[in-house]
């Protein structure tokens, strides 16, 4: 098996998820970047819908992308399972298109609860759902991790600039 790239090929990974019919919401750094925040990210974080059909579509795509668990420090090549994707945890995966973190929940909220807090956009004919900036700010504030605290002023400024431009 070829080594996986260090940074995510975001356009290719999003295209593959959409083309596979996976229902997901983009969260984390990629959601910030898509909404104009001047930050960088090396992975794609998504919250996937946890229906059996959607989990099967996601699992099949992950097989095609040779996904393995990133936190497997013994390098056993552990693969994601339907049971893990149906749970409530986070799967930090390495794929042939770069790191993908498939979150079953974000801040205790699943796909259906986050859906009203997402925006839709069309990219190359594909519908993408992206968690909105106010919700991202709330989630990152609650998380309180150093990397989240560093990006919060940028997200708040991005939201303020966007709101000013609307007036």
PDB file of C-alpha atoms in Angstrom:
ATOM      1  CA  UNK A   1       0.000   0.000   0.000  1.00  0.00           C
ATOM      2  CA  UNK A   2       1.357   3.438  -0.953  1.00  0.00           C
ATOM      3  CA  UNK A   3       1.925   5.971   1.833  1.00  0.00           C
ATOM      4  CA  UNK A   4      -0.873   8.441   2.251  1.00  0.00           C
ATOM      5  CA  UNK A   5      -0.324  12.142   1.498  1.00  0.00           C
ATOM      6  CA  UNK A   6       0.194  14.444   4.466  1.00  0.00           C
ATOM      7  CA  UNK A   7      -2.319  17.126   3.459  1.00  0.00           C
ATOM      8  CA  UNK A   8      -5.837  16.466   2.283  1.00  0.00           C
ATOM      9  CA  UNK A   9      -6.715  16.901  -1.367  1.00  0.00           C
ATOM     10  CA  UNK A  10      -9.866  18.717  -0.282  1.00  0.00           C
ATOM     11  CA  UNK A  11     -11.503  19.128  -3.714  1.00  0.00           C
ATOM     12  CA  UNK A  12     -10.933  15.479  -4.628  1.00  0.00           C
ATOM     13  CA  UNK A  13     -12.114  14.163  -1.266  1.00  0.00           C
ATOM     14  CA  UNK A  14     -15.254  16.311  -1.326  1.00  0.00           C
ATOM     15  CA  UNK A  15     -15.984  15.191  -4.885  1.00  0.00           C
ATOM     16  CA  UNK A  16     -15.609  11.527  -3.939  1.00  0.00           C
ATOM     17  CA  UNK A  17     -17.884  11.917  -0.885  1.00  0.00           C
ATOM     18  CA  UNK A  18     -20.556  13.658  -2.964  1.00  0.00           C
ATOM     19  CA  UNK A  19     -20.284  11.263  -5.893  1.00  0.00           C
ATOM     20  CA  UNK A  20     -20.663   8.312  -3.486  1.00  0.00           C
ATOM     21  CA  UNK A  21     -23.930   9.820  -2.223  1.00  0.00           C
ATOM     22  CA  UNK A  22     -22.645  10.284   1.333  1.00  0.00           C
ATOM     23  CA  UNK A  23     -24.691  12.732   3.403  1.00  0.00           C
ATOM     24  CA  UNK A  24     -22.346  14.886   5.475  1.00  0.00           C
ATOM     25  CA  UNK A  25     -21.748  18.359   6.859  1.00  0.00           C
ATOM     26  CA  UNK A  26     -18.296  19.929   6.581  1.00  0.00           C
ATOM     27  CA  UNK A  27     -17.106  21.137   9.988  1.00  0.00           C
ATOM     28  CA  UNK A  28     -13.780  22.202  11.484  1.00  0.00           C
ATOM     29  CA  UNK A  29     -11.033  24.040   9.651  1.00  0.00           C
ATOM     30  CA  UNK A  30     -12.276  23.192   6.158  1.00  0.00           C
ATOM     31  CA  UNK A  31     -15.665  24.756   6.982  1.00  0.00           C
ATOM     32  CA  UNK A  32     -13.844  27.890   8.138  1.00  0.00           C
ATOM     33  CA  UNK A  33     -11.743  28.054   4.962  1.00  0.00           C
ATOM     34  CA  UNK A  34     -14.752  27.489   2.688  1.00  0.00           C
ATOM     35  CA  UNK A  35     -16.473  30.437   4.373  1.00  0.00           C
ATOM     36  CA  UNK A  36     -13.532  32.760   3.784  1.00  0.00           C
ATOM     37  CA  UNK A  37     -11.539  32.542   7.016  1.00  0.00           C
ATOM     38  CA  UNK A  38      -7.825  33.048   6.241  1.00  0.00           C
ATOM     39  CA  UNK A  39      -6.600  29.928   8.027  1.00  0.00           C
ATOM     40  CA  UNK A  40      -5.056  26.657   6.894  1.00  0.00           C
ATOM     41  CA  UNK A  41      -6.034  23.087   7.610  1.00  0.00           C
ATOM     42  CA  UNK A  42      -4.465  19.748   6.815  1.00  0.00           C
ATOM     43  CA  UNK A  43      -7.551  17.565   7.076  1.00  0.00           C
ATOM     44  CA  UNK A  44     -11.243  17.376   6.323  1.00  0.00           C
ATOM     45  CA  UNK A  45     -13.637  17.096   9.251  1.00  0.00           C
ATOM     46  CA  UNK A  46     -17.169  15.934   8.538  1.00  0.00           C
ATOM     47  CA  UNK A  47     -20.212  14.903  10.527  1.00  0.00           C
ATOM     48  CA  UNK A  48     -21.934  12.125   8.624  1.00  0.00           C
ATOM     49  CA  UNK A  49     -25.594  11.104   8.817  1.00  0.00           C
ATOM     50  CA  UNK A  50     -25.767   7.873  10.828  1.00  0.00           C
ATOM     51  CA  UNK A  51     -28.444   6.019   8.890  1.00  0.00           C
ATOM     52  CA  UNK A  52     -27.545   2.437   7.911  1.00  0.00           C
ATOM     53  CA  UNK A  53     -27.682   3.334   4.195  1.00  0.00           C
ATOM     54  CA  UNK A  54     -25.431   6.367   4.561  1.00  0.00           C
ATOM     55  CA  UNK A  55     -22.968   4.488   6.753  1.00  0.00           C
ATOM     56  CA  UNK A  56     -22.751   1.759   4.094  1.00  0.00           C
ATOM     57  CA  UNK A  57     -22.052   4.357   1.364  1.00  0.00           C
ATOM     58  CA  UNK A  58     -19.393   6.027   3.529  1.00  0.00           C
ATOM     59  CA  UNK A  59     -17.824   2.696   4.487  1.00  0.00           C
ATOM     60  CA  UNK A  60     -17.604   1.598   0.839  1.00  0.00           C
ATOM     61  CA  UNK A  61     -15.908   4.881  -0.090  1.00  0.00           C
ATOM     62  CA  UNK A  62     -13.503   4.524   2.836  1.00  0.00           C
ATOM     63  CA  UNK A  63     -12.604   1.048   1.561  1.00  0.00           C
ATOM     64  CA  UNK A  64     -11.897   2.490  -1.887  1.00  0.00           C
ATOM     65  CA  UNK A  65      -9.722   5.213  -0.314  1.00  0.00           C
ATOM     66  CA  UNK A  66      -7.791   2.618   1.732  1.00  0.00           C
ATOM     67  CA  UNK A  67      -8.792   4.348   4.976  1.00  0.00           C
ATOM     68  CA  UNK A  68      -7.034   3.321   8.169  1.00  0.00           C
ATOM     69  CA  UNK A  69      -7.151   4.649  11.708  1.00  0.00           C
ATOM     70  CA  UNK A  70      -4.582   7.436  12.217  1.00  0.00           C
ATOM     71  CA  UNK A  71      -4.382   6.888  15.979  1.00  0.00           C
ATOM     72  CA  UNK A  72      -3.207   3.281  15.552  1.00  0.00           C
ATOM     73  CA  UNK A  73       0.315   3.822  16.864  1.00  0.00           C
ATOM     74  CA  UNK A  74       1.168   0.138  16.370  1.00  0.00           C
ATOM     75  CA  UNK A  75       0.517   0.637  12.624  1.00  0.00           C
ATOM     76  CA  UNK A  76      -1.764  -2.395  12.390  1.00  0.00           C
ATOM     77  CA  UNK A  77      -3.752  -0.883   9.508  1.00  0.00           C
ATOM     78  CA  UNK A  78      -7.019  -0.879  11.451  1.00  0.00           C
ATOM     79  CA  UNK A  79      -9.976  -0.128   9.202  1.00  0.00           C
ATOM     80  CA  UNK A  80     -13.170   1.744  10.078  1.00  0.00           C
ATOM     81  CA  UNK A  81     -16.267  -0.379  10.668  1.00  0.00           C
ATOM     82  CA  UNK A  82     -19.997   0.219  10.352  1.00  0.00           C
ATOM     83  CA  UNK A  83     -20.277  -0.106  14.141  1.00  0.00           C
ATOM     84  CA  UNK A  84     -17.744   2.674  14.719  1.00  0.00           C
ATOM     85  CA  UNK A  85     -19.402   4.924  12.118  1.00  0.00           C
ATOM     86  CA  UNK A  86     -22.781   4.369  13.809  1.00  0.00           C
ATOM     87  CA  UNK A  87     -21.453   5.290  17.257  1.00  0.00           C
ATOM     88  CA  UNK A  88     -20.859   8.648  18.876  1.00  0.00           C
ATOM     89  CA  UNK A  89     -17.087   9.007  18.561  1.00  0.00           C
ATOM     90  CA  UNK A  90     -14.635  10.482  16.097  1.00  0.00           C
ATOM     91  CA  UNK A  91     -12.772   8.409  13.534  1.00  0.00           C
ATOM     92  CA  UNK A  92      -9.449  10.013  12.639  1.00  0.00           C
ATOM     93  CA  UNK A  93      -8.580   8.389   9.334  1.00  0.00           C
ATOM     94  CA  UNK A  94      -5.727   8.382   6.855  1.00  0.00           C
ATOM     95  CA  UNK A  95      -6.908   7.940   3.279  1.00  0.00           C
ATOM     96  CA  UNK A  96      -5.262   7.892  -0.124  1.00  0.00           C
ATOM     97  CA  UNK A  97      -6.509  11.503  -0.484  1.00  0.00           C
ATOM     98  CA  UNK A  98      -5.234  12.647   2.914  1.00  0.00           C
ATOM     99  CA  UNK A  99      -6.548  12.880   6.471  1.00  0.00           C
ATOM    100  CA  UNK A 100     -10.311  12.620   6.950  1.00  0.00           C
ATOM    101  CA  UNK A 101     -11.934  12.906  10.353  1.00  0.00           C
ATOM    102  CA  UNK A 102     -15.414  11.421  10.310  1.00  0.00           C
ATOM    103  CA  UNK A 103     -17.237  12.630  13.382  1.00  0.00           C
ATOM    104  CA  UNK A 104     -20.387  10.851  14.460  1.00  0.00           C
ATOM    105  CA  UNK A 105     -21.236  13.881  16.603  1.00  0.00           C
ATOM    106  CA  UNK A 106     -19.904  17.375  17.148  1.00  0.00           C
ATOM    107  CA  UNK A 107     -20.374  18.807  20.622  1.00  0.00           C
ATOM    108  CA  UNK A 108     -22.973  16.088  21.266  1.00  0.00           C
ATOM    109  CA  UNK A 109     -24.960  16.964  18.128  1.00  0.00           C
ATOM    110  CA  UNK A 110     -25.408  14.634  15.179  1.00  0.00           C
ATOM    111  CA  UNK A 111     -26.054  15.378  11.523  1.00  0.00           C
ATOM    112  CA  UNK A 112     -29.786  16.020  11.931  1.00  0.00           C
ATOM    113  CA  UNK A 113     -29.270  18.454  14.831  1.00  0.00           C
ATOM    114  CA  UNK A 114     -26.494  20.308  12.978  1.00  0.00           C
ATOM    115  CA  UNK A 115     -28.368  20.494   9.666  1.00  0.00           C
ATOM    116  CA  UNK A 116     -30.343  23.661  10.600  1.00  0.00           C
ATOM    117  CA  UNK A 117     -26.998  25.325  11.425  1.00  0.00           C
ATOM    118  CA  UNK A 118     -25.471  24.542   8.045  1.00  0.00           C
ATOM    119  CA  UNK A 119     -25.358  26.402   4.764  1.00  0.00           C
ATOM    120  CA  UNK A 120     -25.545  24.791   1.370  1.00  0.00           C
ATOM    121  CA  UNK A 121     -23.409  25.724  -1.566  1.00  0.00           C
ATOM    122  CA  UNK A 122     -22.816  24.301  -4.988  1.00  0.00           C
ATOM    123  CA  UNK A 123     -19.252  23.450  -6.005  1.00  0.00           C
ATOM    124  CA  UNK A 124     -18.734  22.098  -9.528  1.00  0.00           C
ATOM    125  CA  UNK A 125     -22.357  20.978  -9.598  1.00  0.00           C
ATOM    126  CA  UNK A 126     -22.142  19.212  -6.226  1.00  0.00           C
ATOM    127  CA  UNK A 127     -24.212  20.202  -3.200  1.00  0.00           C
ATOM    128  CA  UNK A 128     -22.072  20.790  -0.111  1.00  0.00           C
ATOM    129  CA  UNK A 129     -23.339  21.411   3.407  1.00  0.00           C
ATOM    130  CA  UNK A 130     -21.067  23.542   5.585  1.00  0.00           C
ATOM    131  CA  UNK A 131     -21.521  24.327   9.269  1.00  0.00           C
ATOM    132  CA  UNK A 132     -22.185  28.067   9.597  1.00  0.00           C
ATOM    133  CA  UNK A 133     -19.633  30.421  11.161  1.00  0.00           C
ATOM    134  CA  UNK A 134     -21.676  31.320  14.279  1.00  0.00           C
ATOM    135  CA  UNK A 135     -22.023  27.628  15.146  1.00  0.00           C
ATOM    136  CA  UNK A 136     -18.340  26.975  14.399  1.00  0.00           C
ATOM    137  CA  UNK A 137     -17.431  29.831  16.744  1.00  0.00           C
ATOM    138  CA  UNK A 138     -19.657  28.367  19.477  1.00  0.00           C
ATOM    139  CA  UNK A 139     -18.222  24.865  19.056  1.00  0.00           C
ATOM    140  CA  UNK A 140     -14.613  26.071  19.039  1.00  0.00           C
ATOM    141  CA  UNK A 141     -15.252  28.260  22.098  1.00  0.00           C
ATOM    142  CA  UNK A 142     -16.683  25.280  23.996  1.00  0.00           C
ATOM    143  CA  UNK A 143     -13.838  22.992  22.924  1.00  0.00           C
ATOM    144  CA  UNK A 144     -11.309  25.400  24.430  1.00  0.00           C
ATOM    145  CA  UNK A 145      -8.311  23.651  22.888  1.00  0.00           C
ATOM    146  CA  UNK A 146      -5.263  25.881  22.255  1.00  0.00           C
ATOM    147  CA  UNK A 147      -5.609  25.497  18.464  1.00  0.00           C
ATOM    148  CA  UNK A 148      -9.270  26.550  18.707  1.00  0.00           C
ATOM    149  CA  UNK A 149      -8.475  29.551  20.916  1.00  0.00           C
ATOM    150  CA  UNK A 150      -5.892  30.701  18.364  1.00  0.00           C
ATOM    151  CA  UNK A 151      -8.351  30.636  15.460  1.00  0.00           C
ATOM    152  CA  UNK A 152     -11.336  32.191  17.285  1.00  0.00           C
ATOM    153  CA  UNK A 153     -10.320  35.854  16.728  1.00  0.00           C
ATOM    154  CA  UNK A 154      -9.913  35.121  13.007  1.00  0.00           C
ATOM    155  CA  UNK A 155     -13.337  33.480  12.796  1.00  0.00           C
ATOM    156  CA  UNK A 156     -15.004  36.309  14.684  1.00  0.00           C
ATOM    157  CA  UNK A 157     -13.328  38.900  12.440  1.00  0.00           C
ATOM    158  CA  UNK A 158     -14.375  36.939   9.335  1.00  0.00           C
ATOM    159  CA  UNK A 159     -17.981  36.856  10.545  1.00  0.00           C
ATOM    160  CA  UNK A 160     -17.927  40.595  11.365  1.00  0.00           C
ATOM    161  CA  UNK A 161     -16.488  41.442   7.929  1.00  0.00           C
ATOM    162  CA  UNK A 162     -19.070  39.291   6.221  1.00  0.00           C
ATOM    163  CA  UNK A 163     -21.883  40.912   8.215  1.00  0.00           C
ATOM    164  CA  UNK A 164     -20.535  44.404   7.368  1.00  0.00           C
ATOM    165  CA  UNK A 165     -20.471  43.538   3.678  1.00  0.00           C
ATOM    166  CA  UNK A 166     -24.154  42.520   3.844  1.00  0.00           C
ATOM    167  CA  UNK A 167     -25.214  45.934   5.176  1.00  0.00           C
TER     168      UNK A 167
END
